[in-house]
mmCIF file with all atom_site columns, C-alpha atoms in Angstrom:
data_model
loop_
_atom_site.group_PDB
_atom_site.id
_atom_site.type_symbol
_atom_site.label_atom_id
_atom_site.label_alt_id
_atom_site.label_comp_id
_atom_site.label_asym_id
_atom_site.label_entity_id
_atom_site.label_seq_id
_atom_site.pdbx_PDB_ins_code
_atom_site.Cartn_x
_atom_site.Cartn_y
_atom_site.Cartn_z
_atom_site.occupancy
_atom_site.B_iso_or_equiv
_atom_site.pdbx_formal_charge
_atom_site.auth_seq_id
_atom_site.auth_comp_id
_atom_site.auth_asym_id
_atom_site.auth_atom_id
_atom_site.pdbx_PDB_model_num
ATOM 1   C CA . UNK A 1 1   ? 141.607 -47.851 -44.396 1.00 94.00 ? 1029 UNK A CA 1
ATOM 2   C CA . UNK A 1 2   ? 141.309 -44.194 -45.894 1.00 96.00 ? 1030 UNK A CA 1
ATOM 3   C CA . UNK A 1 3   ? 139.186 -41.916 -43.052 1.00 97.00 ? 1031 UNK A CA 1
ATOM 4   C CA . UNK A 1 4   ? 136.480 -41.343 -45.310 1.00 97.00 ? 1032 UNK A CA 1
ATOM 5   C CA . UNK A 1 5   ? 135.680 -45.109 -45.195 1.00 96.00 ? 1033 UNK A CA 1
ATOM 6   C CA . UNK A 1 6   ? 135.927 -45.454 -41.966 1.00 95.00 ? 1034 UNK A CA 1
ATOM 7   C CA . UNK A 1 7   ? 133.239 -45.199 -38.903 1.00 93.00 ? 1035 UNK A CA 1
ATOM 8   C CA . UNK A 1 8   ? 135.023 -41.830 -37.799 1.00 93.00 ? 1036 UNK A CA 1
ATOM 9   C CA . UNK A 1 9   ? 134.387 -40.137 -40.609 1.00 95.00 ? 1037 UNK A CA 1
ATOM 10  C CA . UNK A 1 10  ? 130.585 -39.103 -39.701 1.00 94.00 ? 1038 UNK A CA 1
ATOM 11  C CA . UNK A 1 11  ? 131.289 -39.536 -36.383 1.00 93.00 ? 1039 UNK A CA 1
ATOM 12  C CA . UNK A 1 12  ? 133.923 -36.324 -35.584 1.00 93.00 ? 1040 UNK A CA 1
ATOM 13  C CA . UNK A 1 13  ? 133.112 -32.855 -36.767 1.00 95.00 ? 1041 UNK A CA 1
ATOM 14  C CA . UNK A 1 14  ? 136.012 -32.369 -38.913 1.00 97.00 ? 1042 UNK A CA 1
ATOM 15  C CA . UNK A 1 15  ? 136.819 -30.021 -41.706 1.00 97.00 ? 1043 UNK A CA 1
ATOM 16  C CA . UNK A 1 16  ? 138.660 -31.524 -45.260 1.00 98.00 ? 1044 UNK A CA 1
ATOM 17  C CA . UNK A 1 17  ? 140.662 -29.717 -47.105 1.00 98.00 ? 1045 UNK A CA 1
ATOM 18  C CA . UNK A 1 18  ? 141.935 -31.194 -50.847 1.00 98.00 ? 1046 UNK A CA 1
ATOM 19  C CA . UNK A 1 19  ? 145.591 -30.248 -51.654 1.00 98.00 ? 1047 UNK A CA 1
ATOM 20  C CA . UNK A 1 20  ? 147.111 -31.146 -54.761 1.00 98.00 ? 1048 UNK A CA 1
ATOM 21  C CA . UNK A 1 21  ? 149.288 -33.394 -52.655 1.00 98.00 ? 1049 UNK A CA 1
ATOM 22  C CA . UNK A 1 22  ? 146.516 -35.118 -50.745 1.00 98.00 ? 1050 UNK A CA 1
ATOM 23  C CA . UNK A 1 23  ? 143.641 -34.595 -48.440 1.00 98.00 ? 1051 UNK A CA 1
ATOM 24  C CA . UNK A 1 24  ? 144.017 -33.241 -44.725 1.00 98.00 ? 1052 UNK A CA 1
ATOM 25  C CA . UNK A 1 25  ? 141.376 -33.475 -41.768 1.00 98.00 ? 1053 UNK A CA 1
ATOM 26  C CA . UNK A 1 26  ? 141.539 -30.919 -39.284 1.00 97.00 ? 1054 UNK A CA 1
ATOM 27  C CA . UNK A 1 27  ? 139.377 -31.982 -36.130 1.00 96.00 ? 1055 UNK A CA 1
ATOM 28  C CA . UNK A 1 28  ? 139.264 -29.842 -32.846 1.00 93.00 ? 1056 UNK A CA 1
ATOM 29  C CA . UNK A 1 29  ? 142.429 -31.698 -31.476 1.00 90.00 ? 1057 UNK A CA 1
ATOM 30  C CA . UNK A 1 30  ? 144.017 -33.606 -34.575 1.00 95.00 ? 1058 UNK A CA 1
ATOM 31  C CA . UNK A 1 31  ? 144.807 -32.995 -37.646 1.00 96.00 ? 1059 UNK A CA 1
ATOM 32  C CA . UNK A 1 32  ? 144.716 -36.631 -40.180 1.00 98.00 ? 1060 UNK A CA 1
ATOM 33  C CA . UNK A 1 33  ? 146.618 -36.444 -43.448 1.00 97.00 ? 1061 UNK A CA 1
ATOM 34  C CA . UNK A 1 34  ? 146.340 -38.954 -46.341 1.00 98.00 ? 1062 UNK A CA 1
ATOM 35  C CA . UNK A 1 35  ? 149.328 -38.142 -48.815 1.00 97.00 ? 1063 UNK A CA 1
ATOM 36  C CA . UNK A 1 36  ? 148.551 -38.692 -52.509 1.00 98.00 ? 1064 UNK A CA 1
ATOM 37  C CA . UNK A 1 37  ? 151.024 -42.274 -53.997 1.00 96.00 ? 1065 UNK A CA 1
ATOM 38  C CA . UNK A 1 38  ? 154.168 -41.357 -54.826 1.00 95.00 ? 1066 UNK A CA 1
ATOM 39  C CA . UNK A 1 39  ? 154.174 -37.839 -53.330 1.00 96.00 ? 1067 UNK A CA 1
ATOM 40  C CA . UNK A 1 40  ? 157.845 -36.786 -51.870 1.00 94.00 ? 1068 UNK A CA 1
ATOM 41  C CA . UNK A 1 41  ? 156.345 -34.679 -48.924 1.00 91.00 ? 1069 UNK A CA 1
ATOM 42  C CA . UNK A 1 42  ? 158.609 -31.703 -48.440 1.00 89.00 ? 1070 UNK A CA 1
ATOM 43  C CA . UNK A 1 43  ? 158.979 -28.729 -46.461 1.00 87.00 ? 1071 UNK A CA 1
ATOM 44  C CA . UNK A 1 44  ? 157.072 -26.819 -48.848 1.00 90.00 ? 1072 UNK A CA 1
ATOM 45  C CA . UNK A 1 45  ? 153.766 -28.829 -48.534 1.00 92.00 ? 1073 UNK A CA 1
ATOM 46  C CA . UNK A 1 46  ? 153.975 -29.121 -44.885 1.00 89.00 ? 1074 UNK A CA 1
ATOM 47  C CA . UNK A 1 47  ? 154.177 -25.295 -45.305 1.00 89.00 ? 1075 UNK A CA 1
ATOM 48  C CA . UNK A 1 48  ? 151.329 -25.303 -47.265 1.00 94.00 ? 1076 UNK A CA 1
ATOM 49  C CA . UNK A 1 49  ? 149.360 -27.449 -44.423 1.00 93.00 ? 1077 UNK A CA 1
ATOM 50  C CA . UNK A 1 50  ? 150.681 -25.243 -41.970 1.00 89.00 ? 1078 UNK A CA 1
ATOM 51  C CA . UNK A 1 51  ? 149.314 -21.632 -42.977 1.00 92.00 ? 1079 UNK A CA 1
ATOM 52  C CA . UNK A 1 52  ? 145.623 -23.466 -43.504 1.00 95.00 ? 1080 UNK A CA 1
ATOM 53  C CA . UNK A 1 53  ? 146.177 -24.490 -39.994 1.00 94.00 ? 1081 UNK A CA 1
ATOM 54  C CA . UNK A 1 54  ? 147.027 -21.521 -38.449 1.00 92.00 ? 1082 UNK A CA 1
ATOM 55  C CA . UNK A 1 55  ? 144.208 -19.818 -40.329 1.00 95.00 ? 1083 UNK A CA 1
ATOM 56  C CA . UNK A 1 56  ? 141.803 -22.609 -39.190 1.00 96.00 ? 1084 UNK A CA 1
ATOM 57  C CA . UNK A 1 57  ? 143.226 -22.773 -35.140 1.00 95.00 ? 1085 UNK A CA 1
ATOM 58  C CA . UNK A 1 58  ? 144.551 -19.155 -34.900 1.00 92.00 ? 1086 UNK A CA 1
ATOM 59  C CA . UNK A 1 59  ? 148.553 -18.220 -34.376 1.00 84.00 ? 1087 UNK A CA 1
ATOM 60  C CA . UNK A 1 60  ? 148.929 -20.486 -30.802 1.00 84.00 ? 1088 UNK A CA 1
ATOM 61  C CA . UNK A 1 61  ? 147.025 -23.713 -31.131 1.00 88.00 ? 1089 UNK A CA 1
ATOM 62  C CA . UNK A 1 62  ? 148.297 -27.285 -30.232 1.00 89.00 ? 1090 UNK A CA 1
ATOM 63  C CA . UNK A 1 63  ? 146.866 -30.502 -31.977 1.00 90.00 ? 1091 UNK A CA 1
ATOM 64  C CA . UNK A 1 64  ? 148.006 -33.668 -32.515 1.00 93.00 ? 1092 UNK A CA 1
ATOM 65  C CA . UNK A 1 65  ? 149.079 -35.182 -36.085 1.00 92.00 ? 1093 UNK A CA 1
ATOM 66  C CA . UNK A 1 66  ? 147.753 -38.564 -37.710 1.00 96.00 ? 1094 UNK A CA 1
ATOM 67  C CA . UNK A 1 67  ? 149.701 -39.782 -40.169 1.00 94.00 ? 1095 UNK A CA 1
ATOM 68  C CA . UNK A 1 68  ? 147.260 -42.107 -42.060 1.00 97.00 ? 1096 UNK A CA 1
ATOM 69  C CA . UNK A 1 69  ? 149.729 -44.280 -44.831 1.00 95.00 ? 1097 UNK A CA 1
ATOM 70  C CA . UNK A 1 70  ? 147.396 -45.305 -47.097 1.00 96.00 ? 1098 UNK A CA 1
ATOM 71  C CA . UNK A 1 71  ? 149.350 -45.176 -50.067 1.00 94.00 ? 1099 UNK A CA 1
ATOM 72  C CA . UNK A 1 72  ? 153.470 -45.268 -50.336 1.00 90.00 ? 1100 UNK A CA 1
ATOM 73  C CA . UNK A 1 73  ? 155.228 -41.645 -50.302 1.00 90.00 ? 1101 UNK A CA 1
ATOM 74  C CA . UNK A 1 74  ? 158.638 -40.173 -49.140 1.00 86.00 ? 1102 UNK A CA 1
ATOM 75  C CA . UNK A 1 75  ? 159.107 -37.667 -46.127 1.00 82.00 ? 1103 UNK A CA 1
ATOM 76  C CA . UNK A 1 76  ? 162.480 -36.203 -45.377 1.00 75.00 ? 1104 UNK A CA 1
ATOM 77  C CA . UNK A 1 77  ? 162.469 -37.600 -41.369 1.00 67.00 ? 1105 UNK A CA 1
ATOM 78  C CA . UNK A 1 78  ? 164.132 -33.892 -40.548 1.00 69.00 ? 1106 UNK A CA 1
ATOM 79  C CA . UNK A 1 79  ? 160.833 -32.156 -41.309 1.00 70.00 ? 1107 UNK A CA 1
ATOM 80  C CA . UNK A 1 80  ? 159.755 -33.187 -37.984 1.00 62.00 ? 1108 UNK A CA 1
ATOM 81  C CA . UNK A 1 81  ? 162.119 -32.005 -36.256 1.00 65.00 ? 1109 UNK A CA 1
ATOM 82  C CA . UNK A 1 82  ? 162.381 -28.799 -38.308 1.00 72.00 ? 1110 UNK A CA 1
ATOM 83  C CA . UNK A 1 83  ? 158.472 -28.264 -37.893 1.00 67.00 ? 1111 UNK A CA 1
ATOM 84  C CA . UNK A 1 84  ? 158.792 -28.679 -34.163 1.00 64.00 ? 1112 UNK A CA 1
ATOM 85  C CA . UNK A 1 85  ? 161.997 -26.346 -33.998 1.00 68.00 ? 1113 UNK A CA 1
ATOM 86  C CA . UNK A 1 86  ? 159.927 -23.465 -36.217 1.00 68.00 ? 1114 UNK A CA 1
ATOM 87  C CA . UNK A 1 87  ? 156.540 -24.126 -34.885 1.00 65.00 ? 1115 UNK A CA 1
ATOM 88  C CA . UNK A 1 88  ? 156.371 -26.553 -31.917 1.00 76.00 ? 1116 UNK A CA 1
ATOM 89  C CA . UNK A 1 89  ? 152.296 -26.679 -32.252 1.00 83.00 ? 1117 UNK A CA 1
ATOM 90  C CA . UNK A 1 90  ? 152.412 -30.662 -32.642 1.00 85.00 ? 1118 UNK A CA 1
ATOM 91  C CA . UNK A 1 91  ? 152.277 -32.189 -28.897 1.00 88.00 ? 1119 UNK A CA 1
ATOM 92  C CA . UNK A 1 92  ? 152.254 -35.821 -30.826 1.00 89.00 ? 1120 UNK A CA 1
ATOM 93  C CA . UNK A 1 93  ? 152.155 -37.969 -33.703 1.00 89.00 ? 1121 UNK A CA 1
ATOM 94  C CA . UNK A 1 94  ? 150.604 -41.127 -34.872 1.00 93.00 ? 1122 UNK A CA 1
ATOM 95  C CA . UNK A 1 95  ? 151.681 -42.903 -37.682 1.00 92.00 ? 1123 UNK A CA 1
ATOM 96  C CA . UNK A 1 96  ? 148.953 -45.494 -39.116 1.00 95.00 ? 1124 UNK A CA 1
ATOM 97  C CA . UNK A 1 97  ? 151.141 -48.295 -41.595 1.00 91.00 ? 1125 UNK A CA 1
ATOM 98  C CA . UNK A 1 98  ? 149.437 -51.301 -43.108 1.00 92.00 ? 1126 UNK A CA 1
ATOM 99  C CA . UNK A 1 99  ? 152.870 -52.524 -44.404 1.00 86.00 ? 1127 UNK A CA 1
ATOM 100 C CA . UNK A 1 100 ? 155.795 -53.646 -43.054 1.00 83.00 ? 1128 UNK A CA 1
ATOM 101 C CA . UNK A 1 101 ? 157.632 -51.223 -45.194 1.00 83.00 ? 1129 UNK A CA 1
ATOM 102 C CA . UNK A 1 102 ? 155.851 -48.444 -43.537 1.00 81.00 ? 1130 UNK A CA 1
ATOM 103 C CA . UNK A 1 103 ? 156.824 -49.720 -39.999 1.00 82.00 ? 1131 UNK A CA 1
ATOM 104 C CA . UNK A 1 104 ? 160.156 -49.257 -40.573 1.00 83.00 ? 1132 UNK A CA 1
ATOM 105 C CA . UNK A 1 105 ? 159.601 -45.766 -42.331 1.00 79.00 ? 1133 UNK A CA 1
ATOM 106 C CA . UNK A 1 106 ? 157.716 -45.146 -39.443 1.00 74.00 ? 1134 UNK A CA 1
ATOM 107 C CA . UNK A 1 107 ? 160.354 -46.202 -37.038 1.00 74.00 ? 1135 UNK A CA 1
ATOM 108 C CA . UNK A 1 108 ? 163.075 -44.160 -38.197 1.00 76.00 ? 1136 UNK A CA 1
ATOM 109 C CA . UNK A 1 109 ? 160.706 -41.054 -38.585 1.00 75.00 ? 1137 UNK A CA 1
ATOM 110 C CA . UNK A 1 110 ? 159.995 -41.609 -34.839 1.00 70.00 ? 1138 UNK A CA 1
ATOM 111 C CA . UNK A 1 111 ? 163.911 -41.218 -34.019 1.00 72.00 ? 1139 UNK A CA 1
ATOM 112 C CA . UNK A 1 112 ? 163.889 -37.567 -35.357 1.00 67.00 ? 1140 UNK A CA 1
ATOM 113 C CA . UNK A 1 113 ? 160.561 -36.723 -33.600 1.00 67.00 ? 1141 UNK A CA 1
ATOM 114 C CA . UNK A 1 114 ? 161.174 -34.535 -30.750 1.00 64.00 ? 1142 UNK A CA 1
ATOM 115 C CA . UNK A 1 115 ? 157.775 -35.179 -29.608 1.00 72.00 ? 1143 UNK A CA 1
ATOM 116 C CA . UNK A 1 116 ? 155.781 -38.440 -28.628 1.00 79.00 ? 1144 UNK A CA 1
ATOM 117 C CA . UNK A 1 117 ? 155.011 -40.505 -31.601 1.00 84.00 ? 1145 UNK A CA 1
ATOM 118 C CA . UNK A 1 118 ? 153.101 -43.568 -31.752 1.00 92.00 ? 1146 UNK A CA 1
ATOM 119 C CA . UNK A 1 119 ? 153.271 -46.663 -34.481 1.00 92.00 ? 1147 UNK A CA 1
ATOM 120 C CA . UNK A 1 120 ? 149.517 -47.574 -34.889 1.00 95.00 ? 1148 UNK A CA 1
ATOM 121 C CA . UNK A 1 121 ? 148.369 -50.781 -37.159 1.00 94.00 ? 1149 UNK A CA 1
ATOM 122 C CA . UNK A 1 122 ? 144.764 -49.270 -37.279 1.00 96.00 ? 1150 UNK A CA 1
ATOM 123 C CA . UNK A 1 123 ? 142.737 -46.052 -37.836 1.00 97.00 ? 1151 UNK A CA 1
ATOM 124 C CA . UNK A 1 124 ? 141.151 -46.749 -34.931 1.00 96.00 ? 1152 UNK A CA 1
ATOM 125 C CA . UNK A 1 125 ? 143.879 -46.820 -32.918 1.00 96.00 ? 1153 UNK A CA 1
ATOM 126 C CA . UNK A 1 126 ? 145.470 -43.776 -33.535 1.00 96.00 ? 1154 UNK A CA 1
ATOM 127 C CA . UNK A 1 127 ? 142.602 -42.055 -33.124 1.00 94.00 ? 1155 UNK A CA 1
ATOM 128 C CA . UNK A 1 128 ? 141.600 -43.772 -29.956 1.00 93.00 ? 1156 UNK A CA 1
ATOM 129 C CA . UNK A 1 129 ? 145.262 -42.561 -28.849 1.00 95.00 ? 1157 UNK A CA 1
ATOM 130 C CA . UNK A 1 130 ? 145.346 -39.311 -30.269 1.00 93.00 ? 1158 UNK A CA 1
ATOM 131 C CA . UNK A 1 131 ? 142.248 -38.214 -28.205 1.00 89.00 ? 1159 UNK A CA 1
ATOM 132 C CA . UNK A 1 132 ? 143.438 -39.219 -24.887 1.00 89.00 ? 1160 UNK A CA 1
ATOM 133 C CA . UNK A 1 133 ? 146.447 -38.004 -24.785 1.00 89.00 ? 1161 UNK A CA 1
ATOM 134 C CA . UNK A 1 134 ? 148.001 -36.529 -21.386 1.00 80.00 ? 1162 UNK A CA 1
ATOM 135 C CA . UNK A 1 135 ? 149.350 -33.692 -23.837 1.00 71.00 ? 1163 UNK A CA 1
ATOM 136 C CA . UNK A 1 136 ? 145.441 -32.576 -23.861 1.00 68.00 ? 1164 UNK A CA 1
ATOM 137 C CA . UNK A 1 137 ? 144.943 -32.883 -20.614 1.00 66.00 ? 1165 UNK A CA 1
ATOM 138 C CA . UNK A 1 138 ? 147.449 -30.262 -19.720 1.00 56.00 ? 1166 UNK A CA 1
ATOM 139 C CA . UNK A 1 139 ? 147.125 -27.913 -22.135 1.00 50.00 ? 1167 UNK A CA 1
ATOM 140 C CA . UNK A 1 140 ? 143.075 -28.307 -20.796 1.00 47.00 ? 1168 UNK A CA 1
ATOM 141 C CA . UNK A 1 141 ? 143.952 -27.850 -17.380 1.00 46.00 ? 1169 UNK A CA 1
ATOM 142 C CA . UNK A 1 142 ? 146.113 -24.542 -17.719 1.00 45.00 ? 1170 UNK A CA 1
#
């Protein structure tokens, strides 16, 4: 189910931002990215994603990732572990497949994730997960 179909999409403040490569949500503690079919998502695009973010939350901020797999695209697995090693602002991932194919994409990405990642079969779900994280609650109580 794409976000904007979904319940959450009136329901969290959020801000959308239309790349050529697909459309990215940044919420207060998430960020939800729908990649455009038959996208290879590379370090250059994640760059791209990356300066809006660190326009939108400032140099230092922390968030959590949704990867929403509504349509089929590649991602070299090493970009996560490459982001984190640069940037280290993701405290975890969720990745939301609706195929099996996408489970086991989603598996293997999770190997090269230095941080915790979670497969989710629904929207709901991740999001549900995403927001009560103990990542959060740390960060909150510092």
């Amino acid at each position: 189910m794409r976000f904007e179909d979904s319940k959450y999409f009136h329901e969290f403040k959020h801000v959308k931002v239309e790349f050529s490569f697909g459309n990215i949500y940044f919420f207060d503690k998430f960020i939800l990215s729908e990649i455009n079919e038959g996208v290879h998502f590379d370090w250059e695009k994640i760059e791209e994603v990356i300066a809006f973010a660190m326009d939108h939350y400032g140099p230092s901020f922390k968030i959590a990732y949704i990867s929403n797999r509504v349509n089929s695209y590649s991602l070299d697995p090493h970009s996560w572990s490459r982001f984190q090693d640069e940037l280290d602002h993701i405290v975890a991932s969720a990745i939301v497949y609706y195929s099996y194919i996408n489970f086991m994409n989603a598996s293997i990405e999770k190997l090269f994730s230095p941080s915790s990642m979670k497969r989710c079969e629904t929207l709901e779900e991740a999001m549900e997960w995403v927001q009560n994280l103990r990542e959060f609650q740390r960060i909150n109580q510092n």
